[in-house]
Short mmCIF file of C-alpha atoms in Angstrom, two decimals:
data_model
loop_
_atom_site.label_atom_id
_atom_site.label_comp_id
_atom_site.label_asym_id
_atom_site.label_seq_id
_atom_site.Cartn_x
_atom_site.Cartn_y
_atom_site.Cartn_z
CA MET A 821 195.89 86.60 171.32
CA ASN A 822 192.75 89.13 171.51
CA GLU A 823 189.41 88.32 171.51
CA ALA A 824 189.27 89.02 167.75
CA GLU A 825 191.63 86.44 167.00
CA LYS A 826 190.65 84.35 169.62
CA THR A 827 187.34 84.72 167.62
CA ILE A 828 188.53 83.82 163.94
CA LYS A 829 190.48 81.20 165.39
CA ARG A 830 187.45 79.49 166.68
CA ILE A 831 185.52 79.99 163.56
CA GLN A 832 188.12 78.34 161.13
CA ALA A 833 188.41 75.22 163.56
CA GLN A 834 184.72 74.69 161.82
CA LYS A 835 184.45 71.86 159.12
CA GLY A 836 184.20 74.07 155.84
CA VAL A 837 184.87 77.72 156.75
CA GLU A 838 186.02 80.41 154.57
CA GLY A 839 186.50 83.70 155.34
CA VAL A 840 185.81 85.07 159.00
CA ILE A 841 185.91 88.78 159.41
CA VAL A 842 185.48 90.24 162.95
CA VAL A 843 183.84 93.80 163.26
CA ASN A 844 183.44 96.14 166.22
CA ALA A 845 180.92 98.02 167.78
CA GLU A 846 181.83 101.02 165.80
CA GLY A 847 181.09 98.52 162.73
CA ILE A 848 185.01 98.44 162.10
CA PRO A 849 186.42 95.26 160.36
CA ILE A 850 188.76 94.99 163.35
CA GLU A 851 190.56 91.38 162.35
CA SER A 852 189.64 89.52 158.83
CA ASN A 853 191.69 86.81 157.21
CA LEU A 854 190.20 88.12 153.53
CA ASP A 855 192.25 90.66 151.69
CA HIS A 856 191.21 94.35 152.10
CA GLN A 857 188.78 95.39 149.24
CA ARG A 858 186.87 92.00 149.93
CA THR A 859 186.55 92.46 153.79
CA LEU A 860 185.46 96.37 153.41
CA HIS A 861 183.19 95.23 150.66
CA TYR A 862 181.18 92.45 152.60
CA THR A 863 181.53 95.05 155.81
CA TYR A 864 180.19 96.99 154.59
CA ASN A 865 177.55 95.25 152.99
CA PHE A 866 176.56 93.21 155.47
CA GLN A 867 176.57 95.49 158.03
CA GLN A 868 173.12 97.93 156.16
CA LEU A 869 172.07 93.61 155.51
CA LEU A 870 171.93 93.15 158.98
CA ALA A 871 170.27 97.33 160.08
CA ARG A 872 167.76 96.51 158.02
CA THR A 873 167.26 93.32 158.97
CA GLN A 874 167.06 95.04 162.39
CA ARG A 875 164.76 97.34 161.71
CA VAL A 876 162.38 94.25 160.31
CA MET A 877 161.88 92.24 163.04
CA LYS A 878 162.12 95.47 165.85
CA ASP A 879 158.44 96.31 163.72
CA LEU A 880 157.09 93.21 164.14
CA ASP A 881 158.19 92.51 167.94
CA PRO A 882 160.04 95.47 169.64
CA GLN A 883 160.90 92.25 172.41
CA ASN A 884 163.02 91.44 169.57
CA GLU A 885 165.86 90.95 168.23
CA ALA A 886 168.00 89.06 166.13
CA SER A 887 170.25 87.65 167.44
CA LEU A 888 172.36 85.64 163.70
CA LEU A 889 171.50 86.18 160.43
CA ASP A 890 172.41 82.61 157.88
CA ILE A 891 172.24 83.36 153.59
CA GLN A 892 172.31 80.18 152.32
CA THR A 893 172.97 79.90 148.64
CA GLU A 894 173.57 77.09 146.04
CA LYS A 895 178.09 78.20 146.59
CA ASN A 896 178.07 78.29 150.16
CA ASN A 897 176.61 80.18 153.35
CA ILE A 898 176.87 83.65 154.84
CA LEU A 899 176.41 83.81 158.94
CA ILE A 900 176.59 87.29 160.47
CA SER A 901 176.15 86.92 164.05
CA THR A 902 175.44 89.69 165.96
CA GLY A 903 176.62 91.14 169.38
CA LYS A 904 179.20 93.72 171.16
CA GLU A 905 181.69 92.01 168.34
CA LYS A 906 179.86 91.27 165.44
CA TYR A 907 181.50 88.63 162.66
CA ILE A 908 180.85 87.99 159.23
CA TYR A 909 181.68 84.53 157.96
CA THR A 910 181.09 82.33 154.38
CA ARG A 911 181.17 78.44 154.91
CA THR A 912 181.27 76.08 151.28
CA ILE A 913 178.35 73.43 151.79
CA LEU A 914 179.48 69.92 152.44
CA MET B 901 144.78 69.94 147.77
CA ASN B 902 146.45 71.81 145.50
CA GLU B 903 150.34 72.73 146.24
CA ALA B 904 150.46 75.66 147.75
CA GLU B 905 148.39 74.26 150.32
CA LYS B 906 150.63 70.51 150.04
CA THR B 907 153.63 72.14 151.49
CA ILE B 908 152.08 74.41 153.92
CA LYS B 909 150.65 71.13 155.24
CA ARG B 910 154.36 69.84 154.90
CA ILE B 911 155.80 72.27 156.62
CA GLN B 912 153.31 72.57 159.73
CA ALA B 913 154.91 68.87 160.30
CA GLN B 914 158.59 70.06 160.99
CA LYS B 915 158.19 69.92 164.88
CA GLY B 916 157.94 73.73 166.34
CA VAL B 917 156.31 75.34 163.10
CA GLU B 918 154.23 78.13 163.53
CA GLY B 919 153.37 80.48 160.77
CA VAL B 920 153.33 79.98 157.36
CA ILE B 921 153.47 81.78 154.60
CA VAL B 922 153.62 80.97 150.34
CA VAL B 923 154.06 83.70 148.56
CA ASN B 924 153.39 82.98 144.59
CA ALA B 925 155.98 84.71 142.67
CA GLU B 926 154.70 88.15 142.03
CA GLY B 927 154.32 88.16 145.67
CA ILE B 928 151.18 88.18 146.49
CA PRO B 929 150.23 85.57 149.76
CA ILE B 930 147.94 82.54 147.99
CA GLU B 931 148.13 80.37 151.43
CA SER B 932 148.81 81.12 155.80
CA ASN B 933 147.81 79.99 158.93
CA LEU B 934 148.02 83.22 160.78
CA ASP B 935 145.61 85.96 160.77
CA HIS B 936 145.41 88.56 157.67
CA GLN B 937 146.96 91.21 159.20
CA ARG B 938 150.22 89.01 160.50
CA THR B 939 150.20 88.14 156.91
CA LEU B 940 150.43 90.82 154.47
CA HIS B 941 152.96 92.10 157.43
CA TYR B 942 155.41 89.80 157.71
CA THR B 943 154.87 89.18 153.60
CA TYR B 944 154.94 92.41 153.00
CA ASN B 945 158.22 93.43 155.06
CA PHE B 946 160.10 89.68 154.02
CA GLN B 947 159.90 90.25 150.49
CA GLN B 948 161.44 93.52 150.85
CA LEU B 949 164.26 91.63 152.83
CA LEU B 950 164.52 88.92 150.87
CA ALA B 951 165.05 91.51 147.80
CA ARG B 952 167.86 93.67 149.34
CA THR B 953 169.27 90.72 150.35
CA GLN B 954 169.34 89.12 146.55
CA ARG B 955 171.37 92.78 145.62
CA VAL B 956 174.11 92.30 147.83
CA MET B 957 173.95 88.45 147.34
CA LYS B 958 174.63 89.36 143.04
CA ASP B 959 176.73 92.62 143.78
CA LEU B 960 178.98 90.67 145.37
CA ASP B 961 178.79 87.13 143.41
CA PRO B 962 176.45 87.53 139.67
CA GLN B 963 177.34 83.86 139.84
CA ASN B 964 175.65 83.37 142.45
CA GLU B 965 171.82 83.75 144.76
CA ALA B 966 170.94 83.55 148.36
CA SER B 967 167.96 80.12 148.62
CA LEU B 968 166.83 80.90 151.87
CA LEU B 969 167.65 83.73 154.42
CA ASP B 970 167.50 82.65 157.67
CA ILE B 971 166.33 84.80 160.80
CA GLN B 972 167.87 83.92 164.18
CA THR B 973 166.09 86.02 167.06
CA GLU B 974 165.97 85.30 171.07
CA LYS B 975 162.21 84.08 170.30
CA ASN B 976 161.68 81.71 167.38
CA ASN B 977 163.68 81.16 164.16
CA ILE B 978 161.51 83.39 160.95
CA LEU B 979 162.98 80.95 157.48
CA ILE B 980 162.65 82.93 153.97
CA SER B 981 163.11 80.10 151.42
CA THR B 982 163.24 81.56 147.59
CA GLY B 983 162.07 79.93 144.69
CA LYS B 984 158.65 79.80 142.13
CA GLU B 985 156.61 80.00 145.06
CA LYS B 986 158.43 81.66 148.17
CA TYR B 987 157.29 80.85 152.01
CA ILE B 988 157.85 82.26 155.03
CA TYR B 989 157.61 80.56 157.91
CA THR B 990 158.84 81.61 161.95
CA ARG B 991 159.76 78.10 163.91
CA THR B 992 159.78 78.43 168.03
CA ILE B 993 164.19 77.81 169.32
CA LEU B 994 163.46 74.27 170.89
#
Protein backbone atom coordinates (compact mmCIF):
# COMPACT_ATOMS: atom_id res chain seq x y z
CA MET A 1 0.00 0.00 0.00
CA ASN A 2 1.53 3.38 -0.99
CA GLU A 3 1.39 6.62 1.04
CA ALA A 4 -1.70 7.99 -0.76
CA GLU A 5 -3.62 4.76 -0.17
CA LYS A 6 -2.57 4.80 3.50
CA THR A 7 -3.82 8.42 3.82
CA ILE A 8 -7.22 7.42 2.39
CA LYS A 9 -7.47 4.45 4.78
CA ARG A 10 -6.49 6.60 7.78
CA ILE A 11 -9.02 9.37 7.00
CA GLN A 12 -11.79 6.93 6.09
CA ALA A 13 -11.38 5.23 9.45
CA GLN A 14 -12.67 8.44 11.11
CA LYS A 15 -16.36 8.55 12.00
CA GLY A 16 -18.66 9.99 9.33
CA VAL A 17 -16.09 10.32 6.55
CA GLU A 18 -17.53 9.83 3.05
CA GLY A 19 -15.36 10.93 0.12
CA VAL A 20 -11.57 11.26 0.26
CA ILE A 21 -9.31 12.56 -2.53
CA VAL A 22 -5.51 12.73 -2.30
CA VAL A 23 -3.96 15.33 -4.64
CA ASN A 24 -0.24 15.51 -5.48
CA ALA A 25 1.93 18.65 -5.58
CA GLU A 26 1.08 19.13 -9.29
CA GLY A 27 -2.63 19.29 -8.44
CA ILE A 28 -3.47 15.87 -9.87
CA PRO A 29 -5.75 13.54 -7.87
CA ILE A 30 -3.73 10.36 -7.25
CA GLU A 31 -6.19 8.51 -5.03
CA SER A 32 -9.92 8.85 -4.53
CA ASN A 33 -12.88 6.81 -3.39
CA LEU A 34 -15.29 8.97 -5.43
CA ASP A 35 -16.20 8.36 -9.08
CA HIS A 36 -13.99 9.94 -11.77
CA GLN A 37 -16.27 12.89 -12.57
CA ARG A 38 -16.87 13.91 -8.95
CA THR A 39 -13.16 13.52 -8.19
CA LEU A 40 -12.20 15.95 -10.99
CA HIS A 41 -15.00 18.37 -10.10
CA TYR A 42 -14.09 18.48 -6.40
CA THR A 43 -10.35 18.67 -7.09
CA TYR A 44 -10.67 21.55 -9.54
CA ASN A 45 -13.07 23.61 -7.41
CA PHE A 46 -11.39 23.15 -4.06
CA GLN A 47 -7.87 23.72 -5.37
CA GLN A 48 -9.01 27.05 -6.83
CA LEU A 49 -10.61 27.94 -3.50
CA LEU A 50 -7.52 26.93 -1.54
CA ALA A 51 -5.27 29.02 -3.84
CA ARG A 52 -7.56 32.00 -3.32
CA THR A 53 -7.50 31.46 0.46
CA GLN A 54 -3.69 31.30 0.47
CA ARG A 55 -3.53 34.61 -1.46
CA VAL A 56 -5.84 36.29 1.08
CA MET A 57 -3.81 34.93 4.02
CA LYS A 58 -0.48 36.05 2.51
CA ASP A 59 -1.96 39.48 1.84
CA LEU A 60 -2.95 39.83 5.52
CA ASP A 61 0.29 38.38 6.88
CA PRO A 62 3.13 37.30 4.55
CA GLN A 63 4.56 35.10 7.36
CA ASN A 64 1.39 33.03 7.69
CA GLU A 65 -0.39 30.45 5.57
CA ALA A 66 -3.49 28.28 5.74
CA SER A 67 -2.93 24.66 6.72
CA LEU A 68 -6.56 23.53 6.67
CA LEU A 69 -9.76 24.90 5.19
CA ASP A 70 -12.92 23.56 6.84
CA ILE A 71 -16.20 24.42 5.12
CA GLN A 72 -19.20 23.60 7.28
CA THR A 73 -22.46 23.31 5.38
CA GLU A 74 -26.00 22.33 6.31
CA LYS A 75 -25.36 18.78 5.08
CA ASN A 76 -21.69 18.07 5.70
CA ASN A 77 -18.16 19.37 6.25
CA ILE A 78 -15.61 19.71 3.48
CA LEU A 79 -12.01 19.72 4.68
CA ILE A 80 -9.11 20.70 2.43
CA SER A 81 -5.66 20.22 3.88
CA THR A 82 -2.49 21.66 2.43
CA GLY A 83 1.03 20.25 2.50
CA LYS A 84 3.11 18.39 -0.06
CA GLU A 85 0.16 16.11 -0.70
CA LYS A 86 -3.16 17.83 -0.28
CA TYR A 87 -6.27 15.92 0.57
CA ILE A 88 -9.91 16.83 0.33
CA TYR A 89 -12.60 15.01 2.22
CA THR A 90 -16.23 15.33 3.13
CA ARG A 91 -17.69 14.31 6.45
CA THR A 92 -21.33 14.06 7.38
CA ILE A 93 -22.41 16.03 10.42
CA LEU A 94 -22.92 13.59 13.27
CA MET B 1 -26.46 46.83 24.17
CA ASN B 2 -27.61 46.02 20.61
CA GLU B 3 -27.47 42.58 18.93
CA ALA B 4 -24.12 43.19 17.20
CA GLU B 5 -22.50 44.30 20.46
CA LYS B 6 -23.94 41.23 22.20
CA THR B 7 -22.51 38.97 19.44
CA ILE B 8 -19.05 40.51 19.94
CA LYS B 9 -19.27 40.02 23.72
CA ARG B 10 -20.44 36.40 23.33
CA ILE B 11 -17.66 35.45 20.90
CA GLN B 12 -14.98 37.33 22.80
CA ALA B 13 -15.89 35.40 25.94
CA GLN B 14 -14.58 32.24 24.22
CA LYS B 15 -11.02 31.19 25.01
CA GLY B 16 -8.32 32.55 22.69
CA VAL B 17 -10.55 34.91 20.68
CA GLU B 18 -8.76 38.04 19.45
CA GLY B 19 -10.49 40.08 16.76
CA VAL B 20 -14.24 40.04 16.11
CA ILE B 21 -16.07 41.86 13.31
CA VAL B 22 -19.85 41.82 12.83
CA VAL B 23 -20.96 42.53 9.25
CA ASN B 24 -24.53 43.39 8.24
CA ALA B 25 -26.47 41.97 5.27
CA GLU B 26 -25.17 44.79 3.04
CA GLY B 27 -21.58 43.78 3.77
CA ILE B 28 -20.81 46.73 6.02
CA PRO B 29 -18.93 46.11 9.29
CA ILE B 30 -21.21 47.38 12.08
CA GLU B 31 -19.15 46.30 15.10
CA SER B 32 -15.49 45.48 15.49
CA ASN B 33 -12.82 45.39 18.13
CA LEU B 34 -10.04 45.84 15.53
CA ASP B 35 -8.77 49.18 14.26
CA HIS B 36 -10.55 50.79 11.28
CA GLN B 37 -8.01 49.76 8.62
CA ARG B 38 -7.75 46.11 9.71
CA THR B 39 -11.56 45.90 10.00
CA LEU B 40 -12.02 47.07 6.39
CA HIS B 41 -9.19 44.86 5.11
CA TYR B 42 -10.51 41.72 6.83
CA THR B 43 -14.13 42.44 5.89
CA TYR B 44 -13.34 42.98 2.20
CA ASN B 45 -11.07 39.94 1.84
CA PHE B 46 -13.16 37.45 3.78
CA GLN B 47 -16.45 38.49 2.21
CA GLN B 48 -14.95 37.90 -1.22
CA LEU B 49 -13.68 34.50 -0.07
CA LEU B 50 -17.05 33.59 1.45
CA ALA B 51 -18.87 34.57 -1.77
CA ARG B 52 -16.46 32.42 -3.77
CA THR B 53 -17.00 29.50 -1.36
CA GLN B 54 -20.79 29.82 -1.65
CA ARG B 55 -20.52 29.71 -5.46
CA VAL B 56 -18.42 26.53 -5.30
CA MET B 57 -20.84 24.88 -2.86
CA LYS B 58 -23.91 25.79 -4.98
CA ASP B 59 -22.16 24.45 -8.06
CA LEU B 60 -21.57 21.08 -6.33
CA ASP B 61 -25.03 20.91 -4.76
CA PRO B 62 -27.65 23.65 -5.37
CA GLN B 63 -29.51 22.50 -2.23
CA ASN B 64 -26.55 23.11 0.05
CA GLU B 65 -24.70 26.16 1.34
CA ALA B 66 -21.78 26.94 3.61
CA SER B 67 -22.67 28.07 7.13
CA LEU B 68 -19.14 28.48 8.49
CA LEU B 69 -15.72 28.81 6.92
CA ASP B 70 -12.86 27.91 9.27
CA ILE B 71 -9.35 28.70 8.02
CA GLN B 72 -6.68 27.12 10.19
CA THR B 73 -3.27 28.67 9.82
CA GLU B 74 0.07 28.18 11.55
CA LYS B 75 -0.64 31.13 13.84
CA ASN B 76 -4.40 31.21 14.34
CA ASN B 77 -7.87 30.29 13.11
CA ILE B 78 -10.05 32.62 11.09
CA LEU B 79 -13.76 31.83 11.29
CA ILE B 80 -16.31 33.41 8.97
CA SER B 81 -19.92 32.65 9.72
CA THR B 82 -22.82 33.32 7.39
CA GLY B 83 -26.37 34.22 8.24
CA LYS B 84 -28.29 37.47 8.27
CA GLU B 85 -25.43 39.05 10.17
CA LYS B 86 -22.08 37.60 9.29
CA TYR B 87 -19.23 37.67 11.71
CA ILE B 88 -15.53 37.17 11.24
CA TYR B 89 -13.21 36.36 14.07
CA THR B 90 -9.70 35.18 14.70
CA ARG B 91 -8.72 32.79 17.44
CA THR B 92 -5.22 31.89 18.55
CA ILE B 93 -4.37 28.22 18.54
CA LEU B 94 -4.36 27.02 22.13
